[in-house]
Tab-separated table of C-alpha atoms in Angstrom:
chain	number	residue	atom	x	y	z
A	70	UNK	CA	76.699	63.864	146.885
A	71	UNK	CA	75.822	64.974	143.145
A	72	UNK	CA	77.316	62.836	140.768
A	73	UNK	CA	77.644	63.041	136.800
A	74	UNK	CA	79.599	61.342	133.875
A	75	UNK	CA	81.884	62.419	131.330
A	76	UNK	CA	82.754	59.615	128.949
A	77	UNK	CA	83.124	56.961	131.788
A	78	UNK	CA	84.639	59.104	134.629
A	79	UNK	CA	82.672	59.340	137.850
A	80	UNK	CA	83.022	63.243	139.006
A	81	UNK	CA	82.103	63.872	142.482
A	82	UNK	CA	80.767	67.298	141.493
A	83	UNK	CA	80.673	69.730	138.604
A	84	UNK	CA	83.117	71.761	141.178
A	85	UNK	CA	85.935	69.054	140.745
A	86	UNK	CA	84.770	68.337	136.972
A	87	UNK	CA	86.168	72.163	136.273
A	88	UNK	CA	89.673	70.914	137.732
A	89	UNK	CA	89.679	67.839	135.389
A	90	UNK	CA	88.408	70.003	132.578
A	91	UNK	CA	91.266	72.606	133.400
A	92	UNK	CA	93.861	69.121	132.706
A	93	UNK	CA	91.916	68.265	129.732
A	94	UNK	CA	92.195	72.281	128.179
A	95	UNK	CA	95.179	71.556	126.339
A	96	UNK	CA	94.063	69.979	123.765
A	97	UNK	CA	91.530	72.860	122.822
A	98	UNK	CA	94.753	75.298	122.813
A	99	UNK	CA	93.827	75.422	118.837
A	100	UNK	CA	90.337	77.075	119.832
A	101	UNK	CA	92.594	80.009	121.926
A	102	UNK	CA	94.828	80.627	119.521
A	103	UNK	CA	92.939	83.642	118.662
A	104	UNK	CA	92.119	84.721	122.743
A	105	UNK	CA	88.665	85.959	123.085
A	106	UNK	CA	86.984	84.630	119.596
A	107	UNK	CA	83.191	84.644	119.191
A	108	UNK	CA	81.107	81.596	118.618
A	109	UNK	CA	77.816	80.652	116.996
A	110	UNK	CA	75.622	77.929	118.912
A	111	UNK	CA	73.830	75.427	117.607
A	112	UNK	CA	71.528	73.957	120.542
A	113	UNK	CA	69.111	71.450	120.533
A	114	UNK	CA	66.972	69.700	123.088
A	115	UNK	CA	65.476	66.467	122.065
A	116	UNK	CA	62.272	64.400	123.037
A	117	UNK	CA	62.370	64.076	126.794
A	118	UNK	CA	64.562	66.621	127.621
A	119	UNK	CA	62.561	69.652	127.153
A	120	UNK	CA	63.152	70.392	130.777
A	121	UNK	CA	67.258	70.566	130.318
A	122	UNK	CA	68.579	74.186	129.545
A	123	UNK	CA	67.597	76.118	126.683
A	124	UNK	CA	69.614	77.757	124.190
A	125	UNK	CA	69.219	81.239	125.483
A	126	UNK	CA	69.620	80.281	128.911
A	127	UNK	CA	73.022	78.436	128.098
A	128	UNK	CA	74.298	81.435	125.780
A	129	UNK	CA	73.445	83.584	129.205
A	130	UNK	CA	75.252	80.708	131.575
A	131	UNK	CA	78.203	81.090	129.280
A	132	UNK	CA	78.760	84.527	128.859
A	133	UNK	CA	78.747	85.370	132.526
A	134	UNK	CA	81.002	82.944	133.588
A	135	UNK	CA	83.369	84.436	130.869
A	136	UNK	CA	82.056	87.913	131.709
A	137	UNK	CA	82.167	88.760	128.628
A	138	UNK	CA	80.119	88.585	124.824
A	139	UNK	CA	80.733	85.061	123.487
A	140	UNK	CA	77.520	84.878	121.372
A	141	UNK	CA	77.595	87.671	118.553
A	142	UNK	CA	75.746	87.701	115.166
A	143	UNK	CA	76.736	84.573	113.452
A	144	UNK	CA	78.162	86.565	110.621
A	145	UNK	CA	81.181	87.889	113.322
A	146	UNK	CA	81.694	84.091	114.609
A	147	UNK	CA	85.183	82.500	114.074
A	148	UNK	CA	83.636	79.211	116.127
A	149	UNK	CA	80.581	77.219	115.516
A	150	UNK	CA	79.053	74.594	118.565
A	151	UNK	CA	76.838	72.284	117.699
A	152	UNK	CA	75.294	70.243	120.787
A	153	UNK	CA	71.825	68.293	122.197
A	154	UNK	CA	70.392	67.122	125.650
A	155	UNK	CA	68.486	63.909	125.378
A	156	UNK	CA	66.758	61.548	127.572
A	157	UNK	CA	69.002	58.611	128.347
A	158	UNK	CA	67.703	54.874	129.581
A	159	UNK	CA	68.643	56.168	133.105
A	160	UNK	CA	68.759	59.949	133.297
A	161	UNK	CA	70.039	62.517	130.892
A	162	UNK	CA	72.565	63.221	128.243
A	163	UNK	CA	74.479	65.589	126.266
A	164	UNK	CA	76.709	66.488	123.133
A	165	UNK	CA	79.213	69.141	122.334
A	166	UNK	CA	80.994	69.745	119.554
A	167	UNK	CA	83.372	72.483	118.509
A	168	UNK	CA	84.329	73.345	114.821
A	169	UNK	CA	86.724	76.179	113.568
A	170	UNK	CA	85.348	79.000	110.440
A	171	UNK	CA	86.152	76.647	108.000
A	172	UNK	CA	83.974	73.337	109.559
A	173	UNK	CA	87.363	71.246	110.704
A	174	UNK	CA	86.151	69.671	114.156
A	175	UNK	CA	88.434	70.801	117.333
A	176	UNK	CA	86.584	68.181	119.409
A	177	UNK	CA	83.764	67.171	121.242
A	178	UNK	CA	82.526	66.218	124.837
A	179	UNK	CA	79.595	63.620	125.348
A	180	UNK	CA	78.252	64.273	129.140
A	181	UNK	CA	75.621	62.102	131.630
A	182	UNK	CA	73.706	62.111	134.940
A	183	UNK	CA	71.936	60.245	136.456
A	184	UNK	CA	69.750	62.387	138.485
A	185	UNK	CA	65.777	62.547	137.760
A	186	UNK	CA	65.921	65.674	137.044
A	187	UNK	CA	68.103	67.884	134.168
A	188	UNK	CA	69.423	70.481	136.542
A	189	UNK	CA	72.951	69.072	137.322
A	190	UNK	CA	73.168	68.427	133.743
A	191	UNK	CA	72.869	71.701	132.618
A	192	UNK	CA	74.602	73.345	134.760
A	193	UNK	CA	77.923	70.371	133.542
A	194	UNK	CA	77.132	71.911	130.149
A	195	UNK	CA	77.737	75.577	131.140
A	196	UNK	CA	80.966	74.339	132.662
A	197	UNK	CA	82.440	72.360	129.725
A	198	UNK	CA	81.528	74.193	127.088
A	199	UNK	CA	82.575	77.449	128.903
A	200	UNK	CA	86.089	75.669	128.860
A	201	UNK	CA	85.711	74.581	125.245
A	202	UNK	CA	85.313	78.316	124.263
A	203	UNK	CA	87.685	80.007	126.015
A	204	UNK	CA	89.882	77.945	128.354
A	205	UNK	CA	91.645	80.660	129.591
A	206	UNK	CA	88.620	82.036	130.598
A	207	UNK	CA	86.829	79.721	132.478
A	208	UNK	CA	89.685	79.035	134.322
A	209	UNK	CA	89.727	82.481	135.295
A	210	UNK	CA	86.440	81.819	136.994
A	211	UNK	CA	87.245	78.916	138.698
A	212	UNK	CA	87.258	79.370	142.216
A	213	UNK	CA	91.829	79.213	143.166
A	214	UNK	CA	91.372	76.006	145.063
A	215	UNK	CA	90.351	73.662	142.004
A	216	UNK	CA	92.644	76.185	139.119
A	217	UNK	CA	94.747	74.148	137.247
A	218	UNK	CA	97.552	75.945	134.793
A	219	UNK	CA	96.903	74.431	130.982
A	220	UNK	CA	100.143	72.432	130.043
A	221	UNK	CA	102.163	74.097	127.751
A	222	UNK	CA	102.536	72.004	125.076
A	223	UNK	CA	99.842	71.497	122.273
A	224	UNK	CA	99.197	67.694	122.007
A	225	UNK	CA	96.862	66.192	119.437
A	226	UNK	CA	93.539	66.780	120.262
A	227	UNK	CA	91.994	63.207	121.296
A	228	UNK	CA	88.978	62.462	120.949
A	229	UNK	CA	87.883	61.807	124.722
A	230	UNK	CA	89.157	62.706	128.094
A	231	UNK	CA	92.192	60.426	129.090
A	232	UNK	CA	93.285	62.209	131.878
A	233	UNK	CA	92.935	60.635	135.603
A	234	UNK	CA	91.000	62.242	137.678
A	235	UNK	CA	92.519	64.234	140.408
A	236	UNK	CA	92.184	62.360	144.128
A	237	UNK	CA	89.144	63.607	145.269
A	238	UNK	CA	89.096	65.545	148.785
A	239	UNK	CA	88.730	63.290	151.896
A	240	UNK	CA	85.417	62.447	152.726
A	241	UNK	CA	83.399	63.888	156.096
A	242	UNK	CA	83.098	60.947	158.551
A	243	UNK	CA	80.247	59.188	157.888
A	244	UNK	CA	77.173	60.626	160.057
A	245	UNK	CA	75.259	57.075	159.886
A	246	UNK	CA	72.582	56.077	156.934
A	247	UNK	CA	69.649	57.946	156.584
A	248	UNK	CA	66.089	56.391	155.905
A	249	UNK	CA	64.914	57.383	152.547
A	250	UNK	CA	61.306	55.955	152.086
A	251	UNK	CA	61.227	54.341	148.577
A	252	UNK	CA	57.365	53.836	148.067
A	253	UNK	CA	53.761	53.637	149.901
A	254	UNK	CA	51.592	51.254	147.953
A	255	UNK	CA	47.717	49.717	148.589
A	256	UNK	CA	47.216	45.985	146.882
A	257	UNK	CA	44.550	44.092	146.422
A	258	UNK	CA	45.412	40.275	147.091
A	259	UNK	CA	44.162	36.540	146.344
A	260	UNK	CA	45.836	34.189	148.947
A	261	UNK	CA	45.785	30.622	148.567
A	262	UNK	CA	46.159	27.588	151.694
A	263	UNK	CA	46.171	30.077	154.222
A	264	UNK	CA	42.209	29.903	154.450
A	265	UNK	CA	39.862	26.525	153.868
A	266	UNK	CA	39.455	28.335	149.818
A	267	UNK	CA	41.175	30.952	147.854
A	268	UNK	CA	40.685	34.011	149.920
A	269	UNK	CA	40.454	37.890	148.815
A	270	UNK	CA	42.128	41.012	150.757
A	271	UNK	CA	43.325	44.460	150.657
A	272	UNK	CA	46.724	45.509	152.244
A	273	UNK	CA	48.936	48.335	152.206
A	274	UNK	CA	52.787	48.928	152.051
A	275	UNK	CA	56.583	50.640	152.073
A	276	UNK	CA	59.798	50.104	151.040
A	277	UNK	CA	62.231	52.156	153.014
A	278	UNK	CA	65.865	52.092	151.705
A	279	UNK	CA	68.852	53.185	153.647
A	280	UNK	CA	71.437	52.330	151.324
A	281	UNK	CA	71.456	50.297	147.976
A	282	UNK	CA	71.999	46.932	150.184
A	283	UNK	CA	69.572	47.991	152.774
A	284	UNK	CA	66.309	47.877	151.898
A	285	UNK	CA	63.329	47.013	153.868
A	286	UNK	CA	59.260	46.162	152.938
A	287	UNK	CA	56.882	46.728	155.869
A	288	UNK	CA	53.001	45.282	154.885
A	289	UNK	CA	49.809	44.928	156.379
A	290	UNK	CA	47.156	42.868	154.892
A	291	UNK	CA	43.412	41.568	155.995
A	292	UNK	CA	41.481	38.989	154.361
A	293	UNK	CA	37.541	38.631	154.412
A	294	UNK	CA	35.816	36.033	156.707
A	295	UNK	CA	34.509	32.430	154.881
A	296	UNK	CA	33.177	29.512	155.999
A	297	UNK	CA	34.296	25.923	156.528
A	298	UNK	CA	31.465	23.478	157.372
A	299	UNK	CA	31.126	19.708	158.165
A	300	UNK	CA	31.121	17.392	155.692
A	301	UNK	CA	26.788	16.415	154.885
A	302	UNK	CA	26.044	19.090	157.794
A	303	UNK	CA	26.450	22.960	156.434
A	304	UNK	CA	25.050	23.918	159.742
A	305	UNK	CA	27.634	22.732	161.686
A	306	UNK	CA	31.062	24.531	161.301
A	307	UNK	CA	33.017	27.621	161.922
A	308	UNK	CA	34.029	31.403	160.250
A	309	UNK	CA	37.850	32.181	159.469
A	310	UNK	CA	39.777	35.568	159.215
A	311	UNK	CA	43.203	36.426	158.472
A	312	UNK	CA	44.951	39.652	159.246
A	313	UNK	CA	48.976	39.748	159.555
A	314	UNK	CA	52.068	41.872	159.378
A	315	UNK	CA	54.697	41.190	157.117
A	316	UNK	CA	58.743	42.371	157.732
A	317	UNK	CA	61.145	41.730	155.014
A	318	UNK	CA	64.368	42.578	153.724
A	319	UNK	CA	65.113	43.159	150.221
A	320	UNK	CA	68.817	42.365	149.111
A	321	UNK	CA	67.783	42.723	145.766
A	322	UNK	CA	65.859	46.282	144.787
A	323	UNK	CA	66.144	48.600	141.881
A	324	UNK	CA	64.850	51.932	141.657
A	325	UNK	CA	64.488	53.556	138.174
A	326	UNK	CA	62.257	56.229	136.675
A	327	UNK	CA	59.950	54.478	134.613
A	328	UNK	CA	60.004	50.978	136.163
A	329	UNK	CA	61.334	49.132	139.567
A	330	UNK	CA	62.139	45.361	140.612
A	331	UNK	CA	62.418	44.228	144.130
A	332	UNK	CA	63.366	40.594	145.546
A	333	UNK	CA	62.433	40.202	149.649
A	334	UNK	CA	62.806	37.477	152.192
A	335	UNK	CA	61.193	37.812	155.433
A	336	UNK	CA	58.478	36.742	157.877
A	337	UNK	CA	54.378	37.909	158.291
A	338	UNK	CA	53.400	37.687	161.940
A	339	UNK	CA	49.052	37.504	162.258
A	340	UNK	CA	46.369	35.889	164.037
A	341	UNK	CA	43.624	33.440	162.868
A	342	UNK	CA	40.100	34.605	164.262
A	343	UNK	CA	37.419	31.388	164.105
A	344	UNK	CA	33.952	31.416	164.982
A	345	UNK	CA	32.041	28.386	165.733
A	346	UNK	CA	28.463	28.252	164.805
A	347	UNK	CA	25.800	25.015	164.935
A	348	UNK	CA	28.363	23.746	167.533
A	349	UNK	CA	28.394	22.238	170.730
A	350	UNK	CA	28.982	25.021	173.544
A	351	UNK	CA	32.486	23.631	174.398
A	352	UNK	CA	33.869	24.236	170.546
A	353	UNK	CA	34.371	27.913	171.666
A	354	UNK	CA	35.701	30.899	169.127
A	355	UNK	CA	39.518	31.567	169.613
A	356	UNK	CA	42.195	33.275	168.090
A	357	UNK	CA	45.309	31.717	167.464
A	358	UNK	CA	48.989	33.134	166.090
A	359	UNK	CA	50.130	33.122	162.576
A	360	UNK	CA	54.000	32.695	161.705
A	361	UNK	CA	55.018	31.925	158.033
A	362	UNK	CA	58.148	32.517	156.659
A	363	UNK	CA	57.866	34.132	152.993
A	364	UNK	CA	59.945	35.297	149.596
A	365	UNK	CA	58.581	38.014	147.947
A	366	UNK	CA	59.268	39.078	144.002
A	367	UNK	CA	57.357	42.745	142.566
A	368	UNK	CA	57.694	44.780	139.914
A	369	UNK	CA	56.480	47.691	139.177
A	370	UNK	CA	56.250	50.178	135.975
A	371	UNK	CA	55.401	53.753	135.878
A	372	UNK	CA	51.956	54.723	135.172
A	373	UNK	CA	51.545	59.079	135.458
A	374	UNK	CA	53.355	61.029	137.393
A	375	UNK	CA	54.276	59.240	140.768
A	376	UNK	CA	51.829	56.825	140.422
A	377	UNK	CA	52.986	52.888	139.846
A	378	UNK	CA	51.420	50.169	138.938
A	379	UNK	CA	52.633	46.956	141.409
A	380	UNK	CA	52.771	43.632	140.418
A	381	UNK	CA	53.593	41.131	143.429
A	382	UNK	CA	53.994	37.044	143.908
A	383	UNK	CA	55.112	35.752	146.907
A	384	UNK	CA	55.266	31.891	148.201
A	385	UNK	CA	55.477	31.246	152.559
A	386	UNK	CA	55.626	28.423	154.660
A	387	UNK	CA	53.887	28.900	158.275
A	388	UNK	CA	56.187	28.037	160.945
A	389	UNK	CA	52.475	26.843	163.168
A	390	UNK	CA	50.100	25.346	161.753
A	391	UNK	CA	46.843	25.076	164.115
A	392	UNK	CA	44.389	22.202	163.687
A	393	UNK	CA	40.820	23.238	163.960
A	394	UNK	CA	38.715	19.726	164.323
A	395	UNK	CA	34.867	19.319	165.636
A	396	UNK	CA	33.320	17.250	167.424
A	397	UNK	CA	30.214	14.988	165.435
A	398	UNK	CA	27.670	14.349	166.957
A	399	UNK	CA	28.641	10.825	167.885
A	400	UNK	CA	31.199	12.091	169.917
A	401	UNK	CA	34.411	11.300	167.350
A	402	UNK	CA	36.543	14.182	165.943
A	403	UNK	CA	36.756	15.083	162.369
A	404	UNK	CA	39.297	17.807	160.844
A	405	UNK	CA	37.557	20.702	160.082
A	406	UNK	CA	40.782	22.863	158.409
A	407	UNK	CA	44.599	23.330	159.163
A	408	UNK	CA	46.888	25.922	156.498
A	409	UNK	CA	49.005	24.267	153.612
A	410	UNK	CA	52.705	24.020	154.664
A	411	UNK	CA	52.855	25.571	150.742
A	412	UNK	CA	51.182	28.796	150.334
A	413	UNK	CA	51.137	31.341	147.933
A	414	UNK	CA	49.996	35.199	147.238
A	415	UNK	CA	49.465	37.364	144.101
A	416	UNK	CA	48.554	40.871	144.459
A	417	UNK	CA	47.832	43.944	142.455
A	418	UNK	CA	48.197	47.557	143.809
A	419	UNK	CA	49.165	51.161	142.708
A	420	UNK	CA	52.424	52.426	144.577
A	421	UNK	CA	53.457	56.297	144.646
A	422	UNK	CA	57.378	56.822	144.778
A	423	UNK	CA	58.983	59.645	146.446
């Protein structure tokens, strides 16, 4: 559902925002007391927003929704608009205002959306300032089911929108959430007590979001092989790996365009592969099952385009913890490595967000 906001009000579409605009026409019944006057515009598009409509364009929108010349030489104007589109901390922006020949203001409109992109923006300024114009007008071109008749008195003009919204049609039944895949990222990560030392590995991951209270992080990571020996003997000891998968859910994720925040809690299912070497035949290699239990906090801030850069820390607790002992030559045991029951990751990646 497109979304965008006038001065507070949530509008399920720019569709229903010409009803509410068709309430709020009354108070521009100054601007049509002379039906059909011409207007000079005044159109700027800030820093950021040089993808939001142009002033030609919106002249053009304008006019043929009125079907007619609104735009003249600014000699023949009896209206001047002034407006801007700007980038806003979390989408886009907008400003109209309306002044009669002699510069006395006959109000103003401030718009938002918070879409990506300035399309639904632009087309909310077409609408509103088609209505600021020429009231009658626009209503004309309203499509019957969302016309509103302009009350009949002349109020003072206030300076926002107080009217309530209309109710809003009934919704289609639900169909169930869709998945909408959030971001694919590679990391590079140092791991420590999950391996006898600080261990390096590469992993990759997703966040798939189905709604803004369901949001999952599937990851894969594998670490490279190192060496735990026996105490005066480096001959005698074995090689460790780590590879595991990682499921968590994220109760806690924001999504904007230049930067993103996620907080997960899950688990990272693995194996431990050991080699023995310098050992006794019966200390054989074997693989045994990694469970921890993990939190997860990342960040990550825009870098070009789709491209992110991901910062990650996470802290686990493994649910089994293995004891790898040898035997000495003297036939007593000695510990050889088990994981902390603390452990904790920091990684590094680039993520691309779709």
């Amino acid at each position: 559902m497109r979304a965008c906001f006038v001065r507070g009000f949530w509008l399920p579409s720019p569709l229903f925002l010409a009803g509410l605009l068709a309430l709020a026409a009354g108070p521009y019944t100054r601007a049509r007391a002379e039906d059909k006057r011409a207007a000079a515009l005044s159109w700027v598009r800030l820093a950021g927003a040089e993808t939001c409509i142009d002033a030609s364009a919106l002249a053009r929108g304008v006019e043929e929704r009125l079907k007619r010349s609104v735009f003249p030489a600014p000699a023949q104007a009896t209206l001047l608009v002034e407006g801007r589109a700007e980038k806003a901390a979390d989408g886009f922006a907008a400003t109209l205002r309306i002044f009669d020949q002699s510069g006395a203001p006959l109000g103003s409109r401030e718009l938002s959306s918070t879409k990506d992109n300035c399309s639904e923006l632009s087309e909310a300024v077409v609408l509103v300032l088609s209505v600021m114009v020429d009231p009658d007008g626009a209503l004309a071109a309203i499509p019957s089911a969302v016309q509103t008749k302009p009350p009949e008195a002349e109020p003072p003009l206030p300076p926002l929108l107080t009217h309530t919204p209309a109710k809003a049609p009934a919704k289609a039944p639900a169909k169930g959430p869709r998945p909408s895949l959030g971001d694919v990222s590679s990391f590079a990560r140092m791991e420590l007590g999950a391996l006898p030392a600080p261990a390096f590995g590469i992993g990759v991951a997703a966040l798939v979001s189905f709604a803004r209270l369901l949001t999952f992080r599937i990851e894969g990571a594998a670490f490279s092989e190192q060496d735990a020996t026996q105490p005066g003997d480096a001959r005698r000891g074995a090689s460790f790996g780590l590879v595991y998968g990682s499921l968590a859910y994220c109760p806690f994720f924001l999504a904007r365009s230049r930067y993103g925040v996620a907080g997960c809690a899950g688990a990272a299912v693995g194996a431990m592969l050991s080699q023995s070497f310098g050992l006794d035949p019966s200390e054989r290699d074997q693989v045994d099952p990694v469970i921890n239990a993990n939190a997860r906090l990342q960040t990550d801030v825009l870098l070009l385009g789709p491209v992110r850069a991901v910062l990650g820390a996470s802290v686990g607790t493994p649910l089994i913890r293995t004891l790898y002992e040898i035997t000495k030559r003297d036939g007593s045991t000695q510990v050889l490595f088990q994981a902390e029951s603390l452990q904790a990751g920091f990684d590094l990646g680039l993520a691309a967000r779709f």
